[in-house]
XYZ file of C-alpha atoms in Angstrom:
558
model
C 0.000 0.000 0.000
C 2.758 2.406 0.950
C 4.693 1.598 -2.229
C 1.607 2.384 -4.286
C 1.092 5.682 -2.496
C 4.711 6.686 -3.016
C 4.470 5.731 -6.684
C 1.382 7.909 -7.154
C 3.042 10.762 -5.289
C 6.091 10.578 -7.553
C 3.881 10.569 -10.643
C 2.073 13.680 -9.386
C 5.428 15.332 -8.702
C 6.597 14.498 -12.238
C 3.430 16.000 -13.720
C 4.070 19.137 -11.663
C 7.661 19.270 -12.930
C 6.394 19.042 -16.512
C 3.901 21.882 -15.980
C 6.592 24.046 -14.421
C 8.928 23.386 -17.356
C 6.166 24.434 -19.722
C 6.400 27.921 -18.207
C 10.190 28.145 -18.452
C 10.969 28.307 -22.179
C 9.016 31.466 -22.983
C 12.127 33.409 -24.012
C 11.787 31.644 -27.355
C 8.312 33.096 -27.886
C 9.716 36.640 -27.918
C 9.428 36.928 -31.712
C 5.678 36.415 -31.474
C 5.163 39.801 -29.800
C 8.409 41.757 -30.220
C 7.577 43.547 -33.534
C 4.247 44.933 -32.245
C 5.829 45.879 -28.927
C 8.631 47.721 -30.723
C 6.152 49.533 -33.005
C 4.000 50.712 -30.100
C 6.964 51.985 -28.078
C 8.747 53.319 -31.202
C 11.798 51.142 -30.611
C 14.401 50.378 -33.255
C 15.042 46.768 -34.253
C 18.409 46.973 -32.490
C 16.741 48.100 -29.254
C 14.169 45.342 -29.597
C 16.965 42.808 -29.993
C 18.724 44.126 -26.897
C 15.585 43.378 -24.872
C 15.401 39.854 -26.279
C 19.092 39.266 -25.641
C 18.664 40.256 -21.994
C 16.247 37.342 -21.601
C 18.777 34.949 -23.145
C 21.416 36.339 -20.799
C 19.210 35.598 -17.793
C 18.658 32.049 -19.002
C 22.273 31.136 -19.716
C 24.572 33.325 -17.606
C 23.526 32.045 -14.160
C 23.530 28.322 -14.864
C 26.344 27.360 -12.504
C 25.232 29.280 -9.370
C 21.602 28.248 -9.859
C 22.632 24.604 -10.223
C 24.621 24.817 -6.991
C 21.691 26.539 -5.231
C 19.276 23.784 -6.276
C 21.763 21.084 -5.287
C 22.254 22.508 -1.787
C 18.833 23.973 -0.971
C 16.552 21.594 -2.814
C 14.241 22.236 -5.785
C 11.231 23.915 -4.154
C 12.820 27.250 -3.150
C 14.075 27.634 -6.717
C 10.570 27.019 -8.100
C 8.866 29.673 -5.977
C 11.672 32.142 -6.709
C 11.409 31.365 -10.426
C 7.625 31.860 -10.408
C 7.972 35.273 -8.761
C 10.699 36.363 -11.182
C 8.644 35.287 -14.198
C 5.651 37.268 -12.967
C 7.758 40.302 -12.055
C 9.364 40.151 -15.484
C 6.299 39.867 -17.739
C 3.796 42.116 -15.937
C 5.805 45.317 -16.631
C 5.904 44.447 -20.343
C 2.106 44.366 -20.453
C 1.964 47.717 -18.626
C 4.597 49.252 -20.912
C 2.658 48.110 -23.991
C -0.639 49.481 -22.692
C 0.968 52.810 -21.747
C 3.101 52.934 -24.916
C 6.114 53.976 -22.864
C 9.185 52.432 -21.285
C 12.946 52.845 -21.185
C 15.086 50.253 -22.955
C 17.408 49.771 -19.980
C 14.563 49.006 -17.577
C 12.876 46.709 -20.101
C 16.162 44.801 -20.436
C 16.189 44.295 -16.661
C 12.663 42.871 -16.725
C 13.565 40.651 -19.673
C 16.583 39.386 -17.723
C 14.263 38.484 -14.837
C 12.110 36.329 -17.130
C 15.182 34.395 -18.282
C 16.521 34.015 -14.747
C 13.149 32.878 -13.424
C 12.792 30.319 -16.185
C 16.301 29.050 -15.507
C 15.640 28.573 -11.777
C 12.282 26.833 -12.121
C 13.481 24.595 -14.952
C 16.599 23.478 -13.083
C 14.413 22.562 -10.109
C 11.898 20.592 -12.182
C 14.555 18.512 -13.912
C 16.357 17.921 -10.606
C 13.164 16.682 -8.952
C 12.327 14.304 -11.795
C 15.841 12.878 -11.732
C 15.744 12.299 -7.966
C 12.268 10.772 -7.841
C 13.039 8.110 -10.436
C 16.687 7.056 -9.932
C 16.240 3.882 -11.993
C 14.315 5.590 -14.819
C 15.819 9.050 -14.959
C 16.059 9.006 -18.745
C 12.299 8.759 -19.134
C 11.518 10.917 -16.100
C 13.639 13.871 -17.154
C 12.535 13.590 -20.780
C 9.122 15.020 -19.877
C 10.283 18.354 -18.386
C 12.946 18.658 -21.084
C 10.333 18.164 -23.794
C 7.949 20.592 -22.073
C 10.665 23.248 -22.010
C 11.249 22.799 -25.733
C 7.525 23.033 -26.462
C 6.917 26.028 -24.186
C 7.016 28.521 -27.055
C 4.661 26.313 -29.074
C 2.204 26.071 -26.171
C 2.009 29.808 -25.499
C 2.001 30.891 -29.141
C -0.811 28.470 -29.997
C -2.753 29.481 -26.895
C -2.362 33.144 -27.819
C -3.505 32.614 -31.401
C -6.590 30.691 -30.248
C -7.759 32.768 -27.290
C -6.352 36.238 -28.073
C -5.894 36.492 -31.847
C -4.271 39.768 -32.831
C -4.245 41.123 -29.252
C -0.663 41.744 -28.101
C -1.693 43.197 -24.742
C -3.770 40.127 -23.898
C -0.946 37.859 -25.073
C 1.500 39.582 -22.712
C -1.038 39.099 -19.924
C -1.202 35.425 -20.845
C 2.585 35.185 -20.525
C 2.559 36.963 -17.166
C -0.311 35.027 -15.592
C 0.493 31.758 -17.387
C 4.159 31.499 -16.444
C 3.556 32.563 -12.835
C 0.425 30.442 -12.478
C 1.907 27.225 -13.863
C 5.040 27.530 -11.729
C 3.181 28.557 -8.567
C 0.581 25.798 -8.964
C 3.261 23.190 -9.640
C 5.187 24.280 -6.531
C 2.582 22.712 -4.221
C 2.923 19.287 -5.843
C 6.661 19.279 -6.591
C 8.282 17.135 -3.924
C 11.191 14.727 -3.710
C 10.373 11.254 -2.431
C 13.788 9.622 -1.891
C 14.506 5.991 -2.554
C 16.317 4.864 0.603
C 17.150 1.540 2.222
C 15.470 1.288 5.628
C 16.276 -1.178 8.359
C 13.326 -3.012 9.894
C 12.231 -1.913 13.354
C 11.491 -4.854 15.667
C 7.827 -4.902 16.637
C 7.084 -3.889 20.167
C 10.405 -2.152 20.608
C 10.587 1.101 22.487
C 12.957 3.980 22.149
C 15.993 3.650 24.315
C 18.646 6.215 25.116
C 20.655 4.959 22.178
C 17.753 5.863 19.896
C 17.680 9.527 20.806
C 18.374 12.007 18.020
C 22.033 12.745 17.585
C 23.978 14.846 15.077
C 25.852 12.925 12.409
C 29.168 13.863 10.895
C 29.936 14.092 7.226
C 31.782 10.789 7.437
C 28.669 9.074 8.772
C 26.742 10.560 5.871
C 29.212 8.918 3.519
C 28.729 5.635 5.353
C 25.037 5.683 4.448
C 25.964 5.997 0.832
C 28.414 3.155 1.139
C 25.662 0.917 2.550
C 23.478 1.603 -0.456
C 21.461 4.729 0.144
C 21.106 8.249 1.394
C 20.271 8.830 5.041
C 16.570 7.931 5.164
C 14.236 10.900 5.292
C 16.787 13.344 3.892
C 16.237 14.762 0.469
C 18.742 13.410 -2.067
C 20.735 16.038 -3.847
C 20.685 18.383 -0.865
C 23.425 18.746 1.683
C 21.787 19.985 4.884
C 22.811 19.036 8.416
C 21.199 15.710 9.213
C 20.080 14.084 12.427
C 19.815 10.327 12.660
C 17.961 8.005 14.981
C 20.534 5.207 15.186
C 18.213 2.415 16.253
C 15.963 2.801 13.231
C 18.349 4.540 10.860
C 15.799 7.332 10.507
C 16.868 10.867 9.697
C 15.309 14.266 10.140
C 16.456 17.541 8.711
C 16.472 20.988 10.224
C 14.209 23.758 9.056
C 16.568 24.815 6.282
C 15.555 21.853 4.186
C 12.674 20.556 6.174
C 9.798 21.130 3.796
C 10.528 18.149 1.622
C 11.777 15.935 4.403
C 8.863 16.705 6.665
C 6.361 15.804 4.007
C 7.913 12.410 3.464
C 8.354 11.634 7.174
C 5.707 9.143 8.377
C 4.604 8.706 11.974
C 6.324 6.219 14.261
C 3.863 3.440 13.489
C 4.004 4.138 9.778
C 7.783 4.180 9.950
C 7.876 0.589 11.155
C 5.688 -0.495 8.267
C 7.736 1.485 5.762
C 10.906 0.020 7.216
C 9.618 -3.494 6.649
C 8.685 -2.680 3.066
C 12.015 -1.072 2.281
C 14.026 -3.739 4.072
C 12.626 -6.344 1.692
C 14.500 -4.663 -1.142
C 18.113 -5.632 -1.732
C 20.546 -2.909 -0.727
C 22.801 -1.599 -3.469
C 26.548 -1.733 -3.281
C 28.499 1.504 -3.354
C 29.635 0.765 -6.896
C 26.087 0.103 -8.106
C 24.809 3.252 -6.438
C 27.518 5.299 -8.116
C 26.409 3.922 -11.487
C 22.807 4.886 -10.758
C 23.712 8.336 -9.515
C 25.888 9.357 -12.407
C 25.278 7.267 -15.522
C 21.856 5.662 -15.668
C 19.994 8.724 -16.818
C 19.722 11.805 -18.886
C 20.723 13.917 -15.916
C 23.160 13.236 -13.116
C 21.760 14.160 -9.727
C 24.228 16.977 -9.290
C 23.578 18.504 -12.639
C 20.824 21.037 -12.149
C 21.367 22.934 -15.338
C 19.382 25.473 -17.307
C 17.523 25.548 -20.554
C 18.943 22.921 -22.896
C 20.810 20.390 -20.713
C 20.514 16.813 -21.908
C 22.866 13.869 -21.342
C 22.121 10.657 -23.179
C 22.277 7.431 -21.186
C 24.799 5.990 -23.640
C 27.581 8.342 -22.637
C 31.027 6.783 -22.972
C 31.014 5.691 -19.339
C 34.642 4.592 -19.240
C 36.093 7.897 -20.361
C 33.513 10.178 -18.713
C 34.329 8.648 -15.317
C 38.057 8.305 -15.922
C 38.552 11.925 -16.998
C 37.917 14.881 -14.688
C 38.877 18.225 -16.227
C 37.511 21.412 -14.710
C 38.489 24.850 -13.475
C 41.809 26.171 -14.724
C 42.610 22.897 -16.492
C 39.402 23.322 -18.492
C 40.303 26.859 -19.556
C 43.765 25.758 -20.712
C 42.397 22.818 -22.715
C 42.306 23.013 -26.520
C 39.229 20.756 -26.513
C 37.337 23.318 -24.456
C 38.056 26.213 -26.783
C 37.193 24.126 -29.838
C 33.800 23.201 -28.378
C 33.294 26.722 -27.018
C 33.807 28.103 -30.527
C 31.434 25.572 -32.117
C 28.738 26.256 -29.528
C 29.114 30.002 -29.940
C 29.004 29.988 -33.728
C 26.101 27.577 -34.207
C 23.990 28.707 -31.239
C 24.457 32.352 -32.253
C 23.199 31.549 -35.747
C 20.116 29.846 -34.331
C 19.396 32.604 -31.807
C 19.451 35.258 -34.523
C 16.552 33.616 -36.346
C 14.754 32.653 -33.121
C 14.775 36.252 -31.900
C 14.025 37.833 -35.274
C 11.681 35.525 -37.158
C 8.896 37.986 -36.317
C 10.748 40.778 -38.113
C 11.302 38.452 -41.093
C 7.568 37.777 -41.212
C 6.660 41.463 -41.090
C 9.167 42.452 -43.766
C 8.125 39.778 -46.278
C 4.373 40.109 -45.790
C 4.336 43.915 -46.003
C 6.238 43.659 -49.271
C 4.149 40.764 -50.579
C 0.732 42.199 -49.635
C 0.600 45.678 -48.109
C -3.086 45.248 -47.247
C -2.472 42.732 -44.435
C -3.470 43.924 -40.972
C -1.734 43.700 -37.622
C -3.889 40.802 -36.411
C -2.872 38.753 -39.451
C 0.817 39.520 -38.889
C 0.625 38.544 -35.213
C -0.988 35.246 -36.168
C 1.789 34.544 -38.670
C 4.482 35.427 -36.142
C 2.975 33.030 -33.609
C 2.772 30.319 -36.250
C 6.485 30.579 -37.044
C 7.401 30.576 -33.356
C 5.418 27.330 -33.077
C 7.280 25.855 -36.053
C 10.606 26.818 -34.460
C 9.593 25.212 -31.180
C 8.466 21.938 -32.740
C 11.577 21.836 -34.942
C 13.805 22.274 -31.892
C 11.953 19.488 -30.096
C 12.356 17.104 -33.019
C 16.022 18.032 -33.375
C 16.697 17.061 -29.784
C 15.056 13.689 -30.233
C 16.820 12.961 -33.518
C 20.237 13.968 -32.201
C 19.792 11.724 -29.171
C 18.878 8.672 -31.237
C 21.412 9.565 -33.915
C 24.317 10.017 -31.505
C 23.538 6.668 -29.868
C 23.614 5.018 -33.295
C 26.906 6.714 -34.130
C 28.569 5.503 -30.930
C 27.051 2.025 -30.642
C 26.451 1.115 -34.263
C 29.324 2.797 -36.087
C 31.854 3.409 -33.334
C 32.019 7.051 -34.441
C 32.119 10.304 -32.507
C 28.962 12.059 -31.325
C 30.454 15.239 -32.747
C 29.257 14.147 -36.202
C 25.808 15.311 -35.000
C 27.330 18.794 -34.882
C 28.268 18.375 -38.550
C 24.614 17.584 -39.269
C 23.576 20.669 -37.300
C 26.010 22.792 -39.326
C 24.585 21.520 -42.621
C 20.999 22.110 -41.442
C 21.883 25.668 -40.444
C 23.575 26.212 -43.820
C 20.435 25.136 -45.673
C 18.338 27.407 -43.453
C 20.552 30.417 -44.241
C 20.403 29.693 -47.979
C 16.602 29.553 -47.750
C 16.519 32.836 -45.818
C 18.631 34.491 -48.521
C 16.379 33.381 -51.370
C 12.795 33.219 -50.092
C 10.714 36.228 -51.137
C 7.364 34.492 -50.780
C 6.272 34.619 -47.112
C 4.311 31.395 -47.571
C 7.657 29.565 -47.803
C 9.227 31.184 -44.752
C 8.363 28.075 -42.735
C 11.441 26.460 -44.275
C 13.625 29.024 -42.519
C 11.941 28.718 -39.116
C 11.607 24.927 -39.301
C 15.210 24.258 -40.337
C 16.556 26.781 -37.832
C 14.651 25.074 -35.014
C 15.807 21.660 -36.197
C 19.463 22.711 -36.289
C 19.191 24.366 -32.871
C 17.670 21.201 -31.419
C 20.386 19.031 -32.973
C 23.019 21.264 -31.402
C 21.657 21.292 -27.847
C 20.426 17.702 -27.950
C 23.917 16.243 -28.187
C 26.294 18.925 -26.912
C 26.095 18.186 -23.158
C 26.922 14.536 -23.861
C 29.996 15.624 -25.775
C 31.035 17.869 -22.881
C 30.595 14.983 -20.418
C 32.618 12.585 -22.552
C 35.393 15.086 -23.201
C 35.874 16.563 -19.712
C 34.244 14.004 -17.409
C 30.821 13.763 -15.856
C 31.874 14.751 -12.328
C 32.433 18.419 -13.213
C 29.600 18.671 -15.696
C 27.643 21.384 -13.834
C 30.395 23.949 -13.884
C 31.786 22.878 -17.266
C 28.389 23.220 -18.925
C 27.941 26.548 -17.191
C 31.137 27.813 -18.807
C 30.062 26.414 -22.175
C 26.701 28.188 -22.144
C 28.443 31.542 -21.840
C 29.385 31.135 -25.492
C 25.864 31.717 -26.921
C 25.573 34.853 -24.785
C 28.578 36.338 -26.590
C 27.778 35.194 -30.127
C 24.036 35.789 -29.750
C 24.709 39.432 -28.919
C 26.951 39.853 -31.950
C 24.612 38.274 -34.507
C 21.421 39.827 -33.119
C 22.839 43.323 -32.888
C 24.173 43.028 -36.430
C 20.725 41.932 -37.620
C 19.207 44.947 -35.875
C 21.710 47.290 -37.483
C 20.980 45.895 -40.943
C 17.204 46.049 -40.473
C 17.309 49.594 -39.094
C 19.388 50.781 -42.040
C 16.473 49.871 -44.359
C 13.705 51.150 -42.089
C 11.651 54.300 -42.618
C 10.494 56.413 -39.675
C 6.907 57.686 -39.999
C 5.475 60.982 -38.818
C 4.345 59.417 -35.544
C 7.740 57.819 -34.853
C 6.701 54.369 -36.031
C 9.241 52.366 -38.016
C 8.683 50.081 -40.997
C 10.782 48.449 -43.673
C 9.213 48.263 -47.151
C 12.138 46.452 -48.810
C 11.074 42.884 -48.064
C 13.985 40.428 -48.212
C 16.524 43.234 -48.503
C 15.568 44.397 -44.984
C 17.625 41.592 -43.439
C 19.431 39.823 -46.283
C 22.913 41.054 -45.384
C 22.613 39.575 -41.891
C 22.062 36.108 -43.337
C 25.118 36.433 -45.582
C 27.163 36.789 -42.406
C 25.508 33.794 -40.714
C 25.996 31.700 -43.848
C 29.716 32.424 -43.651
C 29.594 31.575 -39.944
C 28.019 28.213 -40.818
C 31.000 27.399 -42.998
C 33.363 28.399 -40.211
C 31.419 26.275 -37.737
C 31.529 23.277 -40.067
C 35.308 23.550 -40.517
C 35.837 23.942 -36.765
C 33.682 20.881 -36.100
C 35.641 18.744 -38.568
C 38.912 19.938 -37.030
C 37.582 19.026 -33.565
C 36.548 15.535 -34.695
C 40.002 14.963 -36.166
C 41.737 16.263 -33.043
C 39.619 14.113 -30.697
C 40.240 11.050 -32.859
C 44.003 11.525 -32.620
C 43.766 12.018 -28.841
C 41.728 8.809 -28.446
C 44.218 6.851 -30.568
C 47.066 8.140 -28.425
C 45.230 7.177 -25.222
C 44.478 3.691 -26.528
C 48.139 3.273 -27.466
C 49.267 4.246 -23.975
C 46.792 1.854 -22.314
C 47.850 -0.972 -24.606
C 51.524 -0.327 -23.776
C 50.764 -0.327 -20.034
C 48.878 -3.623 -20.292
């Protein structure tokens, strides 16, 4: 009975994590409302892009400290903080749109809050799913990861159905929707640890030896060595613990007590739970280590933002044998090769993601100058949906494809980055040649697909190259790359678009040149695709030579 109740509770918690994740990827829906927002506030395209980039900065720049916060304080504080930040970020945008006024600097701050809030809540949802299902983390974490990728699709479709052509109402939907989903999910998001309990003899009473006593860090390690975390403590957190020696029960102080208290049964229930848990074979330290670090999409210490995905077919031998982080990471050629690839390809994708709305406006106003604002908003939301679905499919395909490369062909996962480079190249060629707005879906679809391919496999490559133990901080360093390149490409796009724009008598801006409004920006990204492809091939060659050298050394030692 207790097992069934715990199972249902974990399912409810996973559903809550999925709902929370659905509120976290709304930075990618920016293009659905950015053009109308810029027109109403008389912003240039460059200023509009600065606001969008601030959201990306909030999502990616704080990955490492947020991951550490979630690891040490547990997921729930991060969820409530994320919900508040999302609400505080989006509500001012609705007010600014209604009042037709707002300073760019302050709007950038609010945009940053939306990215930071999404990062915090998403890290917590993935962490909770990973902890609740230690033997099925791949499947468990797939749901919040997929929900994050489909967040833009969900909100853009909802906006087009319920508030067609109404930007103010759509901004209200983002404000209430992101806060509401996260806040509602907070009450059901709990960690129910899988721990090995020792049976309590029936009829026994508490003796002096069973009084609560403080444990040391070494005793905490002993629990792990016997096959589990201290019972009652939340896995993934590191609070001070108190153990009842006779029953191996643990309580936590108030700092992390919310989760622990909810999972702590009464004394009579504890005896029953102990009997149930004692019937399960305890894991050895080696088996537990395998579960903790390699049996899932996400290691329990990797509470990472946005696009973090580790396939369960990571090269376990190398990822556990190698541990490169800190200064050694920054002096590694492998790091700078991957940093460059991530920056180039992610920057290309972010330029289209943040500006597909401007592409839509430019082509449609040239193609048919009679179209109204409601029609343009609907088209913008449609392309954001296509981008979102393409990114989702790219993640799935890169996961399956990289597994096939490693297991079936014995090749490097980095070949998925070659595929991503080619997909991006095709997308840029389409963007440079499509004058008919009905065909613009090729640009948004291929850009989303390439972006998904990139982020679907990249964390696995980082884990295999530098080791899984330092993945949190290593991935945090890696995600700084899109912040740099995204700024460069997006600001260049804004400069190009503004150079073709005409300012009306009322201060409104429009570009009547169609494809020429942004064509030069895509020439630059097409060249960047070629550079990214060459860098990827160089990286594959370099890693191959390093692996051959390592194999030679191991063979000589044997």
